[in-house]
Short mmCIF file of N, CA and C in Angstrom, two decimals:
data_model
loop_
_atom_site.label_atom_id
_atom_site.label_comp_id
_atom_site.label_asym_id
_atom_site.label_seq_id
_atom_site.Cartn_x
_atom_site.Cartn_y
_atom_site.Cartn_z
N MET K 1 61.27 7.82 5.84
CA MET K 1 60.47 8.71 6.66
C MET K 1 59.37 9.32 5.79
N GLU K 2 58.16 9.37 6.31
CA GLU K 2 57.03 9.94 5.59
C GLU K 2 57.25 11.43 5.31
N ALA K 3 56.76 11.89 4.16
CA ALA K 3 56.99 13.28 3.74
C ALA K 3 56.46 14.28 4.77
N ALA K 4 55.27 14.05 5.31
CA ALA K 4 54.70 14.99 6.29
C ALA K 4 55.56 15.03 7.55
N THR K 5 56.07 13.89 7.96
CA THR K 5 56.93 13.84 9.14
C THR K 5 58.24 14.56 8.87
N GLN K 6 58.81 14.36 7.69
CA GLN K 6 60.04 15.05 7.32
C GLN K 6 59.82 16.55 7.28
N GLU K 7 58.72 16.96 6.68
CA GLU K 7 58.42 18.38 6.60
C GLU K 7 58.29 18.98 8.01
N THR K 8 57.61 18.28 8.89
CA THR K 8 57.46 18.75 10.28
C THR K 8 58.82 18.84 10.96
N ARG K 9 59.65 17.84 10.79
CA ARG K 9 60.99 17.87 11.41
C ARG K 9 61.83 19.01 10.86
N ILE K 10 61.72 19.24 9.56
CA ILE K 10 62.48 20.34 8.95
C ILE K 10 61.97 21.68 9.49
N LEU K 11 60.65 21.84 9.53
CA LEU K 11 60.09 23.10 10.04
C LEU K 11 60.40 23.29 11.53
N ASP K 12 60.39 22.21 12.30
CA ASP K 12 60.76 22.32 13.71
C ASP K 12 62.21 22.80 13.85
N ALA K 13 63.09 22.20 13.07
CA ALA K 13 64.51 22.59 13.12
C ALA K 13 64.68 24.03 12.64
N ALA K 14 64.00 24.38 11.56
CA ALA K 14 64.09 25.75 11.04
C ALA K 14 63.60 26.75 12.07
N GLU K 15 62.49 26.44 12.72
CA GLU K 15 61.95 27.38 13.71
C GLU K 15 62.93 27.58 14.86
N GLU K 16 63.46 26.51 15.36
CA GLU K 16 64.41 26.64 16.47
C GLU K 16 65.64 27.45 16.05
N LEU K 17 66.18 27.15 14.89
CA LEU K 17 67.40 27.83 14.44
C LEU K 17 67.12 29.27 13.99
N PHE K 18 66.10 29.47 13.17
CA PHE K 18 65.79 30.82 12.69
C PHE K 18 65.40 31.74 13.83
N TYR K 19 64.53 31.26 14.72
CA TYR K 19 64.08 32.10 15.83
C TYR K 19 65.23 32.34 16.81
N GLY K 20 66.03 31.33 17.04
CA GLY K 20 67.11 31.45 18.01
C GLY K 20 68.31 32.25 17.54
N ARG K 21 68.60 32.18 16.24
CA ARG K 21 69.83 32.82 15.75
C ARG K 21 69.63 33.84 14.64
N GLY K 22 68.47 33.82 13.99
CA GLY K 22 68.23 34.75 12.90
C GLY K 22 68.22 34.03 11.56
N LEU K 23 67.55 34.62 10.60
CA LEU K 23 67.39 33.99 9.29
C LEU K 23 68.71 33.90 8.52
N GLN K 24 69.45 34.98 8.52
CA GLN K 24 70.66 35.02 7.70
C GLN K 24 71.82 34.24 8.32
N ALA K 25 71.75 34.00 9.62
CA ALA K 25 72.85 33.30 10.29
C ALA K 25 72.77 31.78 10.14
N VAL K 26 71.66 31.29 9.61
CA VAL K 26 71.43 29.84 9.52
C VAL K 26 71.38 29.42 8.07
N GLY K 27 72.18 28.42 7.74
CA GLY K 27 72.19 27.89 6.37
C GLY K 27 71.36 26.63 6.25
N MET K 28 71.09 26.26 5.03
CA MET K 28 70.30 25.06 4.77
C MET K 28 70.99 23.80 5.28
N ALA K 29 72.31 23.77 5.24
CA ALA K 29 73.03 22.59 5.73
C ALA K 29 72.81 22.40 7.22
N GLU K 30 72.74 23.49 7.98
CA GLU K 30 72.46 23.37 9.42
C GLU K 30 71.06 22.83 9.66
N ILE K 31 70.11 23.27 8.86
CA ILE K 31 68.74 22.78 9.00
C ILE K 31 68.68 21.31 8.62
N ARG K 32 69.40 20.94 7.59
CA ARG K 32 69.49 19.53 7.20
C ARG K 32 70.01 18.70 8.37
N ASP K 33 71.12 19.16 8.96
CA ASP K 33 71.72 18.40 10.06
C ASP K 33 70.79 18.32 11.27
N ALA K 34 70.15 19.42 11.61
CA ALA K 34 69.28 19.45 12.79
C ALA K 34 68.01 18.64 12.59
N SER K 35 67.54 18.54 11.33
CA SER K 35 66.28 17.83 11.06
C SER K 35 66.49 16.36 10.75
N GLY K 36 67.70 16.01 10.36
CA GLY K 36 67.97 14.63 9.97
C GLY K 36 67.55 14.30 8.55
N ALA K 37 67.11 15.30 7.81
CA ALA K 37 66.72 15.08 6.41
C ALA K 37 67.94 15.23 5.51
N SER K 38 67.88 14.60 4.36
CA SER K 38 68.96 14.80 3.40
C SER K 38 68.78 16.17 2.75
N LEU K 39 69.87 16.72 2.25
CA LEU K 39 69.79 18.01 1.59
C LEU K 39 68.89 17.92 0.35
N LYS K 40 68.94 16.78 -0.33
CA LYS K 40 68.09 16.57 -1.50
C LYS K 40 66.62 16.63 -1.09
N ARG K 41 66.27 15.94 -0.01
CA ARG K 41 64.88 15.93 0.46
C ARG K 41 64.46 17.32 0.94
N LEU K 42 65.36 18.01 1.60
CA LEU K 42 65.08 19.37 2.08
C LEU K 42 64.69 20.26 0.90
N TYR K 43 65.47 20.19 -0.17
CA TYR K 43 65.18 21.02 -1.33
C TYR K 43 63.98 20.53 -2.15
N GLN K 44 63.64 19.25 -2.03
CA GLN K 44 62.41 18.77 -2.66
C GLN K 44 61.19 19.38 -1.96
N LEU K 45 61.24 19.46 -0.66
CA LEU K 45 60.11 20.01 0.10
C LEU K 45 60.09 21.53 0.08
N PHE K 46 61.26 22.13 0.09
CA PHE K 46 61.40 23.59 0.11
C PHE K 46 62.45 23.98 -0.93
N PRO K 47 62.01 24.35 -2.13
CA PRO K 47 62.94 24.57 -3.24
C PRO K 47 64.01 25.63 -3.00
N SER K 48 63.79 26.51 -2.02
CA SER K 48 64.80 27.52 -1.70
C SER K 48 64.69 27.88 -0.22
N LYS K 49 65.68 28.55 0.27
CA LYS K 49 65.64 29.02 1.65
C LYS K 49 64.47 29.98 1.84
N ASP K 50 64.18 30.80 0.83
CA ASP K 50 63.04 31.71 0.92
C ASP K 50 61.74 30.96 1.15
N HIS K 51 61.56 29.85 0.45
CA HIS K 51 60.35 29.03 0.64
C HIS K 51 60.29 28.50 2.08
N LEU K 52 61.43 28.06 2.58
CA LEU K 52 61.48 27.53 3.94
C LEU K 52 61.20 28.64 4.96
N VAL K 53 61.76 29.80 4.76
CA VAL K 53 61.53 30.93 5.68
C VAL K 53 60.06 31.29 5.70
N GLU K 54 59.45 31.37 4.53
CA GLU K 54 58.02 31.70 4.49
C GLU K 54 57.18 30.63 5.18
N ALA K 55 57.49 29.36 4.94
CA ALA K 55 56.75 28.27 5.58
C ALA K 55 56.92 28.32 7.09
N TYR K 56 58.12 28.60 7.56
CA TYR K 56 58.39 28.75 9.00
C TYR K 56 57.54 29.87 9.59
N LEU K 57 57.53 31.02 8.92
CA LEU K 57 56.77 32.16 9.45
C LEU K 57 55.27 31.88 9.43
N ARG K 58 54.76 31.30 8.37
CA ARG K 58 53.33 31.01 8.27
C ARG K 58 52.91 30.02 9.35
N ARG K 59 53.71 28.99 9.55
CA ARG K 59 53.36 28.00 10.57
C ARG K 59 53.46 28.62 11.96
N ARG K 60 54.48 29.42 12.20
CA ARG K 60 54.63 30.07 13.51
C ARG K 60 53.46 31.00 13.78
N ASP K 61 53.01 31.72 12.76
CA ASP K 61 51.87 32.62 12.92
C ASP K 61 50.64 31.84 13.39
N VAL K 62 50.34 30.75 12.73
CA VAL K 62 49.16 29.95 13.08
C VAL K 62 49.28 29.43 14.51
N ARG K 63 50.42 28.91 14.86
CA ARG K 63 50.62 28.35 16.20
C ARG K 63 50.60 29.42 17.27
N TRP K 64 51.24 30.56 17.01
CA TRP K 64 51.31 31.66 17.97
C TRP K 64 49.92 32.21 18.26
N ARG K 65 49.17 32.47 17.18
CA ARG K 65 47.82 33.03 17.36
C ARG K 65 46.87 32.03 17.99
N ALA K 66 47.02 30.75 17.68
CA ALA K 66 46.16 29.73 18.29
C ALA K 66 46.43 29.63 19.79
N SER K 67 47.69 29.70 20.18
CA SER K 67 48.03 29.66 21.60
C SER K 67 47.45 30.87 22.34
N LEU K 68 47.61 32.04 21.75
CA LEU K 68 47.04 33.25 22.35
C LEU K 68 45.53 33.14 22.45
N ALA K 69 44.89 32.73 21.39
CA ALA K 69 43.42 32.64 21.37
C ALA K 69 42.91 31.65 22.41
N ALA K 70 43.56 30.51 22.53
CA ALA K 70 43.13 29.51 23.52
C ALA K 70 43.24 30.07 24.93
N TYR K 71 44.32 30.76 25.21
CA TYR K 71 44.53 31.36 26.53
C TYR K 71 43.44 32.40 26.82
N VAL K 72 43.20 33.25 25.87
CA VAL K 72 42.24 34.34 26.04
C VAL K 72 40.81 33.81 26.13
N GLU K 73 40.47 32.84 25.29
CA GLU K 73 39.11 32.30 25.26
C GLU K 73 38.75 31.57 26.56
N ALA K 74 39.73 31.19 27.34
CA ALA K 74 39.47 30.52 28.62
C ALA K 74 39.00 31.52 29.69
N ARG K 75 39.03 32.80 29.36
CA ARG K 75 38.61 33.85 30.30
C ARG K 75 37.17 34.26 30.01
N ARG K 76 36.58 34.95 30.97
CA ARG K 76 35.21 35.44 30.78
C ARG K 76 35.20 36.48 29.65
N PRO K 77 34.14 36.47 28.84
CA PRO K 77 34.04 37.49 27.78
C PRO K 77 34.05 38.90 28.37
N GLY K 78 34.61 39.81 27.62
CA GLY K 78 34.66 41.20 28.05
C GLY K 78 36.09 41.66 28.25
N GLU K 79 36.25 42.64 29.09
CA GLU K 79 37.56 43.25 29.31
C GLU K 79 38.58 42.27 29.87
N GLU K 80 38.11 41.27 30.61
CA GLU K 80 39.03 40.26 31.15
C GLU K 80 39.80 39.57 30.03
N ARG K 81 39.14 39.33 28.91
CA ARG K 81 39.82 38.69 27.77
C ARG K 81 40.86 39.62 27.16
N ILE K 82 40.55 40.89 27.11
CA ILE K 82 41.51 41.85 26.56
C ILE K 82 42.76 41.88 27.43
N LEU K 83 42.58 41.96 28.73
CA LEU K 83 43.72 42.02 29.64
C LEU K 83 44.48 40.69 29.69
N ALA K 84 43.78 39.59 29.40
CA ALA K 84 44.43 38.28 29.37
C ALA K 84 45.49 38.20 28.27
N VAL K 85 45.35 39.00 27.22
CA VAL K 85 46.37 39.04 26.17
C VAL K 85 47.73 39.36 26.80
N PHE K 86 47.73 40.30 27.71
CA PHE K 86 48.98 40.75 28.33
C PHE K 86 49.50 39.72 29.35
N ASP K 87 48.58 38.98 29.97
CA ASP K 87 48.99 37.89 30.86
C ASP K 87 49.68 36.79 30.07
N TRP K 88 49.11 36.50 28.89
CA TRP K 88 49.72 35.50 28.02
C TRP K 88 51.11 35.95 27.58
N LEU K 89 51.21 37.24 27.22
CA LEU K 89 52.51 37.77 26.82
C LEU K 89 53.54 37.59 27.92
N ARG K 90 53.14 37.87 29.17
CA ARG K 90 54.07 37.74 30.29
C ARG K 90 54.62 36.32 30.38
N GLU K 91 53.73 35.34 30.23
CA GLU K 91 54.18 33.94 30.28
C GLU K 91 55.14 33.65 29.13
N TRP K 92 54.84 34.16 27.95
CA TRP K 92 55.72 33.94 26.80
C TRP K 92 57.07 34.61 27.03
N PHE K 93 57.05 35.83 27.54
CA PHE K 93 58.30 36.56 27.77
C PHE K 93 59.20 35.84 28.77
N ALA K 94 58.61 35.10 29.69
CA ALA K 94 59.38 34.41 30.73
C ALA K 94 60.00 33.09 30.24
N GLU K 95 59.63 32.65 29.05
CA GLU K 95 60.20 31.42 28.51
C GLU K 95 61.69 31.62 28.22
N PRO K 96 62.50 30.63 28.53
CA PRO K 96 63.95 30.78 28.33
C PRO K 96 64.35 31.06 26.88
N ALA K 97 63.59 30.55 25.91
CA ALA K 97 63.95 30.73 24.50
C ALA K 97 63.35 32.01 23.90
N PHE K 98 62.67 32.84 24.71
CA PHE K 98 62.04 34.05 24.17
C PHE K 98 63.09 34.96 23.55
N ARG K 99 62.84 35.36 22.30
CA ARG K 99 63.75 36.24 21.56
C ARG K 99 63.01 37.33 20.81
N GLY K 100 61.85 37.71 21.32
CA GLY K 100 61.09 38.76 20.67
C GLY K 100 60.14 38.21 19.62
N CYS K 101 59.66 39.10 18.79
CA CYS K 101 58.70 38.75 17.75
C CYS K 101 59.43 38.20 16.53
N ALA K 102 59.12 36.98 16.17
CA ALA K 102 59.75 36.36 15.00
C ALA K 102 59.48 37.17 13.73
N PHE K 103 58.34 37.83 13.68
CA PHE K 103 57.95 38.56 12.48
C PHE K 103 58.69 39.90 12.38
N VAL K 104 58.82 40.57 13.50
CA VAL K 104 59.60 41.82 13.52
C VAL K 104 61.07 41.49 13.24
N ASN K 105 61.57 40.44 13.89
CA ASN K 105 62.96 40.05 13.67
C ASN K 105 63.21 39.71 12.19
N SER K 106 62.31 38.94 11.61
CA SER K 106 62.45 38.53 10.22
C SER K 106 62.31 39.72 9.27
N PHE K 107 61.35 40.58 9.58
CA PHE K 107 61.16 41.78 8.76
C PHE K 107 62.41 42.65 8.81
N GLY K 108 63.00 42.78 9.99
CA GLY K 108 64.22 43.56 10.14
C GLY K 108 65.38 43.00 9.33
N GLU K 109 65.43 41.69 9.24
CA GLU K 109 66.52 41.06 8.49
C GLU K 109 66.28 41.08 6.98
N LEU K 110 65.07 40.73 6.56
CA LEU K 110 64.84 40.50 5.13
C LEU K 110 63.64 41.23 4.54
N GLY K 111 62.92 42.00 5.34
CA GLY K 111 61.71 42.64 4.85
C GLY K 111 61.91 43.54 3.66
N ALA K 112 63.07 44.17 3.57
CA ALA K 112 63.33 45.08 2.46
C ALA K 112 63.65 44.34 1.16
N THR K 113 64.07 43.09 1.28
CA THR K 113 64.48 42.36 0.08
C THR K 113 63.61 41.14 -0.23
N SER K 114 62.75 40.77 0.69
CA SER K 114 61.91 39.58 0.49
C SER K 114 60.44 39.96 0.64
N ASP K 115 59.73 39.92 -0.48
CA ASP K 115 58.29 40.21 -0.44
C ASP K 115 57.56 39.19 0.43
N ALA K 116 58.00 37.94 0.41
CA ALA K 116 57.34 36.89 1.19
C ALA K 116 57.47 37.16 2.68
N VAL K 117 58.64 37.56 3.13
CA VAL K 117 58.85 37.86 4.54
C VAL K 117 58.03 39.09 4.94
N ALA K 118 58.07 40.12 4.12
CA ALA K 118 57.31 41.34 4.41
C ALA K 118 55.82 41.04 4.48
N ARG K 119 55.33 40.24 3.55
CA ARG K 119 53.91 39.88 3.51
C ARG K 119 53.53 39.05 4.73
N ALA K 120 54.37 38.09 5.11
CA ALA K 120 54.08 37.25 6.29
C ALA K 120 54.03 38.10 7.55
N ALA K 121 54.95 39.05 7.67
CA ALA K 121 54.97 39.94 8.84
C ALA K 121 53.72 40.81 8.88
N ARG K 122 53.36 41.38 7.72
CA ARG K 122 52.15 42.22 7.66
C ARG K 122 50.89 41.40 7.97
N ASP K 123 50.82 40.20 7.41
CA ASP K 123 49.66 39.35 7.65
C ASP K 123 49.53 39.01 9.14
N HIS K 124 50.66 38.76 9.79
CA HIS K 124 50.65 38.45 11.22
C HIS K 124 50.12 39.64 12.02
N VAL K 125 50.64 40.82 11.74
CA VAL K 125 50.20 42.02 12.46
C VAL K 125 48.73 42.31 12.18
N ASP K 126 48.30 42.15 10.94
CA ASP K 126 46.90 42.39 10.59
C ASP K 126 45.98 41.40 11.33
N ALA K 127 46.38 40.14 11.39
CA ALA K 127 45.57 39.14 12.08
C ALA K 127 45.51 39.41 13.58
N LEU K 128 46.62 39.85 14.16
CA LEU K 128 46.63 40.19 15.58
C LEU K 128 45.72 41.39 15.83
N ARG K 129 45.81 42.40 14.98
CA ARG K 129 44.93 43.57 15.13
C ARG K 129 43.47 43.17 15.02
N ASP K 130 43.15 42.29 14.07
CA ASP K 130 41.77 41.82 13.91
C ASP K 130 41.30 41.05 15.14
N HIS K 131 42.18 40.24 15.71
CA HIS K 131 41.83 39.50 16.92
C HIS K 131 41.54 40.47 18.06
N LEU K 132 42.40 41.46 18.22
CA LEU K 132 42.18 42.46 19.26
C LEU K 132 40.89 43.23 19.01
N ALA K 133 40.60 43.55 17.75
CA ALA K 133 39.35 44.26 17.42
C ALA K 133 38.14 43.42 17.81
N GLY K 134 38.22 42.12 17.59
CA GLY K 134 37.13 41.24 18.00
C GLY K 134 36.93 41.24 19.51
N LEU K 135 38.03 41.21 20.25
CA LEU K 135 37.94 41.24 21.72
C LEU K 135 37.37 42.56 22.20
N VAL K 136 37.81 43.65 21.60
CA VAL K 136 37.36 44.98 21.99
C VAL K 136 35.87 45.14 21.70
N THR K 137 35.45 44.70 20.53
CA THR K 137 34.03 44.78 20.16
C THR K 137 33.18 43.91 21.09
N GLU K 138 33.66 42.71 21.38
CA GLU K 138 32.96 41.81 22.29
C GLU K 138 32.77 42.46 23.67
N ALA K 139 33.73 43.28 24.07
CA ALA K 139 33.66 43.95 25.37
C ALA K 139 32.82 45.23 25.32
N GLY K 140 32.28 45.54 24.14
CA GLY K 140 31.42 46.70 24.02
C GLY K 140 32.12 48.01 23.74
N HIS K 141 33.36 47.93 23.30
CA HIS K 141 34.13 49.13 22.99
C HIS K 141 34.26 49.30 21.48
N SER K 142 34.70 50.47 21.08
CA SER K 142 34.92 50.77 19.68
C SER K 142 36.13 49.98 19.16
N ALA K 143 35.98 49.42 17.97
CA ALA K 143 37.06 48.63 17.37
C ALA K 143 38.32 49.46 17.17
N ARG K 144 38.21 50.79 17.12
CA ARG K 144 39.39 51.63 16.92
C ARG K 144 40.39 51.48 18.08
N LEU K 145 39.90 51.06 19.24
CA LEU K 145 40.78 50.84 20.39
C LEU K 145 41.80 49.72 20.12
N ALA K 146 41.47 48.85 19.19
CA ALA K 146 42.37 47.73 18.87
C ALA K 146 43.73 48.22 18.37
N ARG K 147 43.76 49.33 17.65
CA ARG K 147 45.05 49.86 17.16
C ARG K 147 45.95 50.25 18.31
N SER K 148 45.37 50.90 19.33
CA SER K 148 46.17 51.28 20.50
C SER K 148 46.66 50.05 21.25
N LEU K 149 45.79 49.06 21.37
CA LEU K 149 46.19 47.83 22.06
C LEU K 149 47.28 47.10 21.27
N LEU K 150 47.18 47.13 19.94
CA LEU K 150 48.22 46.52 19.11
C LEU K 150 49.57 47.18 19.37
N LEU K 151 49.58 48.49 19.47
CA LEU K 151 50.83 49.19 19.77
C LEU K 151 51.38 48.78 21.13
N LEU K 152 50.50 48.60 22.10
CA LEU K 152 50.95 48.14 23.43
C LEU K 152 51.53 46.74 23.35
N VAL K 153 50.86 45.86 22.63
CA VAL K 153 51.35 44.47 22.49
C VAL K 153 52.72 44.46 21.81
N GLU K 154 52.81 45.13 20.66
CA GLU K 154 54.07 45.14 19.92
C GLU K 154 55.19 45.82 20.71
N GLY K 155 54.85 46.91 21.40
CA GLY K 155 55.84 47.60 22.22
C GLY K 155 56.32 46.75 23.37
N ALA K 156 55.40 46.02 24.00
CA ALA K 156 55.79 45.14 25.11
C ALA K 156 56.71 44.03 24.62
N ILE K 157 56.39 43.46 23.45
CA ILE K 157 57.22 42.38 22.90
C ILE K 157 58.63 42.90 22.63
N SER K 158 58.74 44.04 21.98
CA SER K 158 60.06 44.59 21.67
C SER K 158 60.82 44.96 22.93
N THR K 159 60.13 45.58 23.88
CA THR K 159 60.78 45.98 25.13
C THR K 159 61.28 44.76 25.89
N ALA K 160 60.45 43.73 25.99
CA ALA K 160 60.86 42.52 26.71
C ALA K 160 62.03 41.83 26.03
N ALA K 161 62.02 41.83 24.69
CA ALA K 161 63.12 41.19 23.96
C ALA K 161 64.44 41.91 24.20
N VAL K 162 64.41 43.23 24.15
CA VAL K 162 65.64 44.00 24.29
C VAL K 162 66.11 44.04 25.74
N SER K 163 65.17 44.23 26.66
CA SER K 163 65.54 44.40 28.07
C SER K 163 65.65 43.10 28.84
N GLY K 164 65.01 42.04 28.33
CA GLY K 164 64.98 40.79 29.06
C GLY K 164 64.04 40.84 30.26
N ASP K 165 63.16 41.82 30.28
CA ASP K 165 62.25 42.03 31.41
C ASP K 165 60.83 41.64 31.03
N ALA K 166 60.37 40.51 31.58
CA ALA K 166 59.01 40.05 31.31
C ALA K 166 57.97 41.01 31.89
N GLY K 167 58.39 41.87 32.80
CA GLY K 167 57.49 42.86 33.39
C GLY K 167 56.97 43.87 32.40
N ALA K 168 57.54 43.93 31.21
CA ALA K 168 57.02 44.82 30.17
C ALA K 168 55.56 44.49 29.88
N ALA K 169 55.20 43.22 30.00
CA ALA K 169 53.80 42.82 29.79
C ALA K 169 52.90 43.41 30.86
N ASP K 170 53.40 43.46 32.09
CA ASP K 170 52.60 44.04 33.19
C ASP K 170 52.40 45.54 32.97
N ASP K 171 53.44 46.22 32.54
CA ASP K 171 53.32 47.65 32.26
C ASP K 171 52.32 47.91 31.14
N ALA K 172 52.39 47.11 30.09
CA ALA K 172 51.46 47.26 28.97
C ALA K 172 50.04 46.93 29.42
N ARG K 173 49.90 45.94 30.29
CA ARG K 173 48.57 45.56 30.81
C ARG K 173 47.95 46.72 31.57
N GLU K 174 48.73 47.37 32.40
CA GLU K 174 48.20 48.49 33.18
C GLU K 174 47.82 49.66 32.27
N THR K 175 48.60 49.88 31.24
CA THR K 175 48.26 50.93 30.27
C THR K 175 46.98 50.56 29.54
N ALA K 176 46.83 49.29 29.17
CA ALA K 176 45.61 48.83 28.51
C ALA K 176 44.41 49.02 29.44
N ARG K 177 44.58 48.69 30.70
CA ARG K 177 43.50 48.89 31.67
C ARG K 177 43.08 50.36 31.70
N GLY K 178 44.05 51.26 31.70
CA GLY K 178 43.76 52.69 31.68
C GLY K 178 43.01 53.10 30.43
N LEU K 179 43.40 52.57 29.28
CA LEU K 179 42.69 52.87 28.04
C LEU K 179 41.25 52.37 28.09
N LEU K 180 41.06 51.20 28.64
CA LEU K 180 39.71 50.64 28.76
C LEU K 180 38.85 51.50 29.70
N GLU K 181 39.45 51.97 30.77
CA GLU K 181 38.71 52.85 31.69
C GLU K 181 38.34 54.16 31.00
N LEU K 182 39.26 54.73 30.25
CA LEU K 182 38.96 55.95 29.50
C LEU K 182 37.85 55.73 28.48
N GLU K 183 37.93 54.62 27.79
CA GLU K 183 36.90 54.29 26.80
C GLU K 183 35.55 54.09 27.47
N SER K 184 35.53 53.42 28.61
CA SER K 184 34.27 53.23 29.34
C SER K 184 33.70 54.57 29.79
N ALA K 185 34.55 55.45 30.28
CA ALA K 185 34.10 56.77 30.72
C ALA K 185 33.56 57.56 29.53
N ARG K 186 34.23 57.45 28.40
CA ARG K 186 33.78 58.16 27.20
C ARG K 186 32.40 57.65 26.76
N ILE K 187 32.24 56.32 26.80
CA ILE K 187 30.96 55.72 26.39
C ILE K 187 29.84 56.13 27.35
N SER K 188 30.10 56.06 28.66
CA SER K 188 29.05 56.43 29.62
C SER K 188 28.77 57.91 29.61
N GLY K 189 29.76 58.74 29.29
CA GLY K 189 29.56 60.19 29.19
C GLY K 189 28.76 60.55 27.95
N ALA K 190 28.88 59.73 26.91
CA ALA K 190 28.14 60.00 25.67
C ALA K 190 26.69 59.54 25.77
N GLY K 191 26.45 58.59 26.71
CA GLY K 191 25.10 58.03 26.82
C GLY K 191 24.26 58.84 27.67
#
């Protein structure tokens, strides 16, 4: 099997197992079995479980943000794109395998002991905040609004994961709409 294909199969297996059950609950032997790779090959590609966890998180970050961006970019520029973030979240929350934020989950498990996990989680949150800031700026609002929207996004993800209620995205969307209306009123009142 080609190295790139093996690496993809290993990362696919790791993502399913780590996201589904948690980082500490899954051993390298389970990933070996699920991926079909030999343990020797697994360790050649990922010298330690920490390396594999970081690679899983980095790849998930790229895929997660690309999916969100594609969904949002299909909407008209402006506030519609900002609100589309919450529509995308609702669809994600309704997926049968939804288990919350992989980065928050991973940080909760290993963030205190693994610099790589903590860094991957921070990088994910920073990139999401930057994406939201771009959407907010594009809509003509102050980039500072992105921090509030980030809190709504993260809160909706955590609430949906714990409660099993995809409607958390709808609640966050309505709160975001209210923030946008307040920001618009503030801007027009200042002008």
